[in-house]
């Protein structure tokens, strides 16, 4: 029995025009933002012609990226992955086996929902559904991501207070968040945004250095006991709960970078 998210994914009308960047996201080629880059660089063709930004297409047309024809999958893929340290969250082939997609060797084209930097580890969601990516990662939707962090010196009450209140980094002040001390040099933090290397930069601004950073939750999906370097399919219950949480979220391409 299909859940509602799967029904929406597989039930798209093949004769209904859709923006090219949205179509590419739906095929699992890339995110919508990355699709815009591909189109702008002339790497996308429609019926043999180089595509232009803003173009609307029919899914039955001959649409190619770097000469390879792409089409929508009938089945939505949604995986929980435990990313090890040293793996890059990118689809660029220049990283070889350090690329998360090549590292997993999943038989179908999928990409990560949000990023973790090379030195961080823990939960990634991977999918062939670009609309989910936008809804989960768009900062304006205030969806939670939870991390457990180890630093190089004792966590004080003042450190916890300042982290929770907001820290000046990257010409802004971070959004107020939940922070809890869980060990002498460890704390838990729940963010609703994801500025580039945000937690590391926040700690550095307060005189601390991160020695380990693990993402343990994205919204209702938890890392649990999933072993490093392995993945599992989300359960129907998890997908249904996720559907409920994102159905009213904006799916615009504004989302943030790696933690």
Coordinates of C-alpha atoms in Angstrom, one line a residue:
X1 CA 0.0 0.0 0.0
X2 CA 1.5 3.3 -1.1
X3 CA 1.7 6.2 1.4
X4 CA 0.5 9.6 0.3
X5 CA 4.0 11.0 -0.5
X6 CA 4.6 8.0 -2.8
X7 CA 1.2 8.5 -4.5
X8 CA 2.0 12.1 -5.2
X9 CA 5.4 11.2 -6.6
X10 CA 4.3 8.5 -8.9
X11 CA 1.0 10.1 -9.9
X12 CA 2.4 13.1 -11.7
X13 CA 0.8 13.8 -15.1
X14 CA 3.2 13.1 -18.0
X15 CA 1.2 15.5 -20.2
X16 CA 1.3 18.5 -17.8
X17 CA 3.9 21.2 -18.5
X18 CA 6.4 21.8 -15.7
X19 CA 9.4 24.1 -15.3
X20 CA 12.6 22.4 -16.5
X21 CA 14.5 22.8 -13.2
X22 CA 11.5 21.3 -11.3
X23 CA 11.4 18.4 -13.7
X24 CA 15.1 17.7 -13.3
X25 CA 14.7 17.8 -9.5
X26 CA 11.8 15.3 -9.8
X27 CA 13.9 12.9 -11.9
X28 CA 16.6 12.7 -9.2
X29 CA 19.3 14.2 -11.3
X30 CA 19.9 17.0 -8.8
X31 CA 18.3 19.6 -6.6
X32 CA 16.4 22.5 -8.3
X33 CA 19.1 24.9 -7.5
X34 CA 21.7 22.7 -9.1
X35 CA 19.4 22.2 -12.1
X36 CA 19.5 26.0 -12.6
X37 CA 23.3 25.8 -12.7
X38 CA 23.2 23.0 -15.3
X39 CA 20.8 24.8 -17.5
X40 CA 22.7 28.1 -17.2
X41 CA 25.9 26.3 -18.2
X42 CA 24.3 24.9 -21.3
X43 CA 24.5 21.2 -20.2
X44 CA 20.7 20.6 -20.6
X45 CA 19.0 20.0 -24.0
X46 CA 15.3 19.6 -24.8
X47 CA 14.5 17.8 -28.1
X48 CA 18.0 18.5 -29.2
X49 CA 18.1 22.2 -28.5
X50 CA 20.0 23.8 -25.7
X51 CA 17.6 24.7 -22.9
X52 CA 17.0 28.2 -21.6
X53 CA 16.3 29.2 -18.0
X54 CA 12.5 29.2 -17.1
X55 CA 11.6 26.8 -19.9
X56 CA 8.6 24.6 -19.4
X57 CA 8.6 21.1 -20.7
X58 CA 6.5 18.0 -21.0
X59 CA 7.9 14.9 -19.3
X60 CA 7.4 13.0 -22.5
X61 CA 10.0 15.2 -24.3
X62 CA 13.6 14.2 -25.0
X63 CA 15.3 15.9 -22.1
X64 CA 19.1 15.3 -21.6
X65 CA 21.8 16.3 -19.2
X66 CA 25.3 16.1 -20.5
X67 CA 23.9 14.1 -23.4
X68 CA 22.2 11.5 -21.2
X69 CA 18.4 11.2 -21.4
X70 CA 16.6 11.6 -18.0
X71 CA 13.1 10.6 -17.0
X72 CA 11.0 10.4 -13.9
X73 CA 11.3 7.4 -11.7
X74 CA 8.0 5.7 -10.9
X75 CA 9.1 4.8 -7.3
X76 CA 10.2 7.4 -4.8
X77 CA 13.4 6.5 -3.0
X78 CA 14.0 7.9 0.5
X79 CA 16.9 6.6 2.5
X80 CA 18.5 7.3 5.9
X81 CA 22.3 7.2 5.7
X82 CA 25.0 7.3 8.3
X83 CA 27.7 9.4 6.6
X84 CA 31.2 8.6 7.9
X85 CA 33.9 11.2 8.4
X86 CA 35.9 11.9 5.2
X87 CA 33.0 11.5 2.8
X88 CA 31.9 14.6 0.7
X89 CA 28.2 15.4 0.2
X90 CA 28.4 16.3 -3.5
X91 CA 27.5 14.7 -6.8
X92 CA 30.8 16.0 -8.4
X93 CA 32.7 13.0 -9.7
X94 CA 36.1 14.6 -9.2
X95 CA 36.0 13.4 -5.5
X96 CA 35.9 9.8 -6.6
X97 CA 35.1 7.3 -3.8
X98 CA 34.9 10.3 -1.4
X99 CA 31.7 11.3 -3.1
X100 CA 28.6 10.2 -1.1
X101 CA 26.8 8.8 -4.1
X102 CA 29.8 6.7 -5.3
X103 CA 30.6 5.7 -1.8
X104 CA 27.1 4.1 -1.3
X105 CA 26.9 2.5 -4.8
X106 CA 23.1 2.7 -4.7
X107 CA 21.7 1.2 -7.9
X108 CA 19.6 4.3 -8.8
X109 CA 20.4 8.0 -9.0
X110 CA 19.8 9.7 -5.6
X111 CA 21.2 12.8 -3.9
X112 CA 21.5 14.0 -0.4
X113 CA 19.0 16.3 1.4
X114 CA 21.2 18.8 3.0
X115 CA 24.9 18.4 3.6
X116 CA 27.4 17.5 6.3
X117 CA 30.9 18.8 5.8
X118 CA 33.8 16.3 5.2
X119 CA 34.8 16.3 8.9
X120 CA 31.2 15.8 10.2
X121 CA 29.3 12.5 10.4
X122 CA 25.8 11.2 11.0
X123 CA 22.4 11.3 9.5
X124 CA 21.8 12.2 5.8
X125 CA 18.6 11.7 3.9
X126 CA 19.0 10.7 0.3
X127 CA 16.3 10.7 -2.3
X128 CA 15.3 11.0 -5.9
X129 CA 12.6 13.5 -5.0
X130 CA 13.9 17.0 -5.3
X131 CA 10.7 18.6 -4.0
X132 CA 11.3 16.9 -0.6
X133 CA 14.8 18.4 -0.6
X134 CA 13.5 21.9 -1.0
X135 CA 10.7 21.6 1.6
X136 CA 13.0 20.0 4.3
X137 CA 16.1 22.2 3.8
X138 CA 14.5 25.6 3.1
X139 CA 15.5 27.7 6.2
X140 CA 12.2 29.6 6.2
X141 CA 10.3 26.4 7.0
X142 CA 12.0 26.1 10.4
X143 CA 12.4 22.3 10.3
X144 CA 14.6 20.9 13.1
X145 CA 18.0 19.2 12.8
X146 CA 19.7 17.8 15.9
X147 CA 23.4 17.4 16.5
X148 CA 25.6 16.0 19.3
X149 CA 28.9 17.9 19.5
X150 CA 32.2 17.3 21.3
X151 CA 34.5 20.3 21.9
X152 CA 38.1 20.7 23.1
X153 CA 37.4 22.1 26.5
X154 CA 34.6 22.0 29.2
X155 CA 31.2 23.3 28.3
X156 CA 30.1 26.0 30.6
X157 CA 26.7 27.4 31.4
X158 CA 27.7 30.7 29.7
X159 CA 28.7 28.8 26.6
X160 CA 25.3 27.1 26.5
X161 CA 23.5 30.4 27.0
X162 CA 25.4 32.2 24.3
X163 CA 25.0 29.4 21.8
X164 CA 21.3 29.3 22.4
X165 CA 20.8 33.0 22.2
X166 CA 22.6 33.4 18.9
X167 CA 26.2 34.0 17.8
X168 CA 27.6 36.5 15.3
X169 CA 29.0 34.7 12.3
X170 CA 29.1 35.2 8.5
X171 CA 27.9 38.8 8.8
X172 CA 24.7 37.8 10.7
X173 CA 23.6 36.5 14.1
X174 CA 22.5 32.8 14.2
X175 CA 18.9 32.1 14.9
X176 CA 18.0 31.3 18.6
X177 CA 18.2 27.5 19.1
X178 CA 18.0 24.8 21.8
X179 CA 21.3 23.8 23.4
X180 CA 21.9 21.3 26.3
X181 CA 25.0 20.1 28.0
X182 CA 25.3 16.3 27.8
X183 CA 28.9 15.8 29.1
X184 CA 31.9 17.6 30.4
X185 CA 32.9 18.6 26.8
X186 CA 29.8 17.6 24.9
X187 CA 26.5 19.3 24.1
X188 CA 23.3 18.8 22.1
X189 CA 22.1 21.5 19.7
X190 CA 18.9 21.7 17.7
X191 CA 19.0 24.1 14.7
X192 CA 16.3 25.4 12.4
X193 CA 18.8 26.8 9.9
X194 CA 22.0 25.6 8.4
X195 CA 24.6 28.2 7.6
X196 CA 27.9 27.0 6.1
X197 CA 29.8 25.1 8.8
X198 CA 27.5 26.9 11.3
X199 CA 28.1 24.9 14.5
X200 CA 31.9 24.9 14.0
X201 CA 31.8 28.7 13.3
X202 CA 29.6 29.3 16.4
X203 CA 32.0 27.4 18.6
X204 CA 35.1 29.1 17.2
X205 CA 33.5 32.5 17.8
X206 CA 33.2 31.6 21.5
X207 CA 36.7 30.2 21.8
X208 CA 36.0 26.5 21.3
X209 CA 37.0 24.0 18.7
X210 CA 34.8 21.1 17.6
X211 CA 36.5 17.7 17.8
X212 CA 33.4 15.6 16.8
X213 CA 30.1 16.6 15.2
X214 CA 27.3 14.0 14.6
X215 CA 23.9 14.8 13.2
X216 CA 21.4 12.5 15.0
X217 CA 18.0 13.7 13.7
X218 CA 16.4 15.5 10.8
X219 CA 12.8 16.4 11.8
X220 CA 11.2 13.0 12.7
X221 CA 13.9 10.8 11.3
X222 CA 16.6 9.6 13.8
X223 CA 20.0 8.1 13.2
X224 CA 19.4 5.5 15.9
X225 CA 21.8 2.5 15.8
X226 CA 22.5 2.7 12.0
X227 CA 26.2 1.8 11.5
X228 CA 28.6 4.3 9.8
X229 CA 28.7 3.9 6.1
X230 CA 25.3 2.1 5.8
X231 CA 21.8 3.0 4.9
X232 CA 18.2 1.9 5.3
X233 CA 14.9 2.8 3.7
X234 CA 12.6 5.0 5.7
X235 CA 9.6 3.1 7.1
X236 CA 6.0 3.9 5.9
X237 CA 5.3 5.4 9.3
X238 CA 8.3 7.7 9.1
X239 CA 7.4 8.8 5.6
X240 CA 3.8 9.5 6.6
X241 CA 4.9 11.6 9.6
X242 CA 7.4 13.4 7.3
X243 CA 4.6 14.1 4.8
X244 CA 2.4 15.6 7.5
X245 CA 5.3 17.8 8.7
X246 CA 6.2 19.2 5.2
X247 CA 2.9 19.3 3.4
X248 CA 2.4 23.0 4.2
X249 CA 6.1 23.9 3.7
X250 CA 7.3 26.1 0.9
X251 CA 9.3 24.2 -1.7
X252 CA 11.1 27.2 -3.1
X253 CA 14.9 26.6 -3.8
X254 CA 16.1 28.8 -0.8
X255 CA 17.9 26.5 1.5
X256 CA 21.3 26.5 3.2
X257 CA 24.6 24.8 3.1
X258 CA 26.7 22.3 5.0
X259 CA 27.1 22.2 8.8

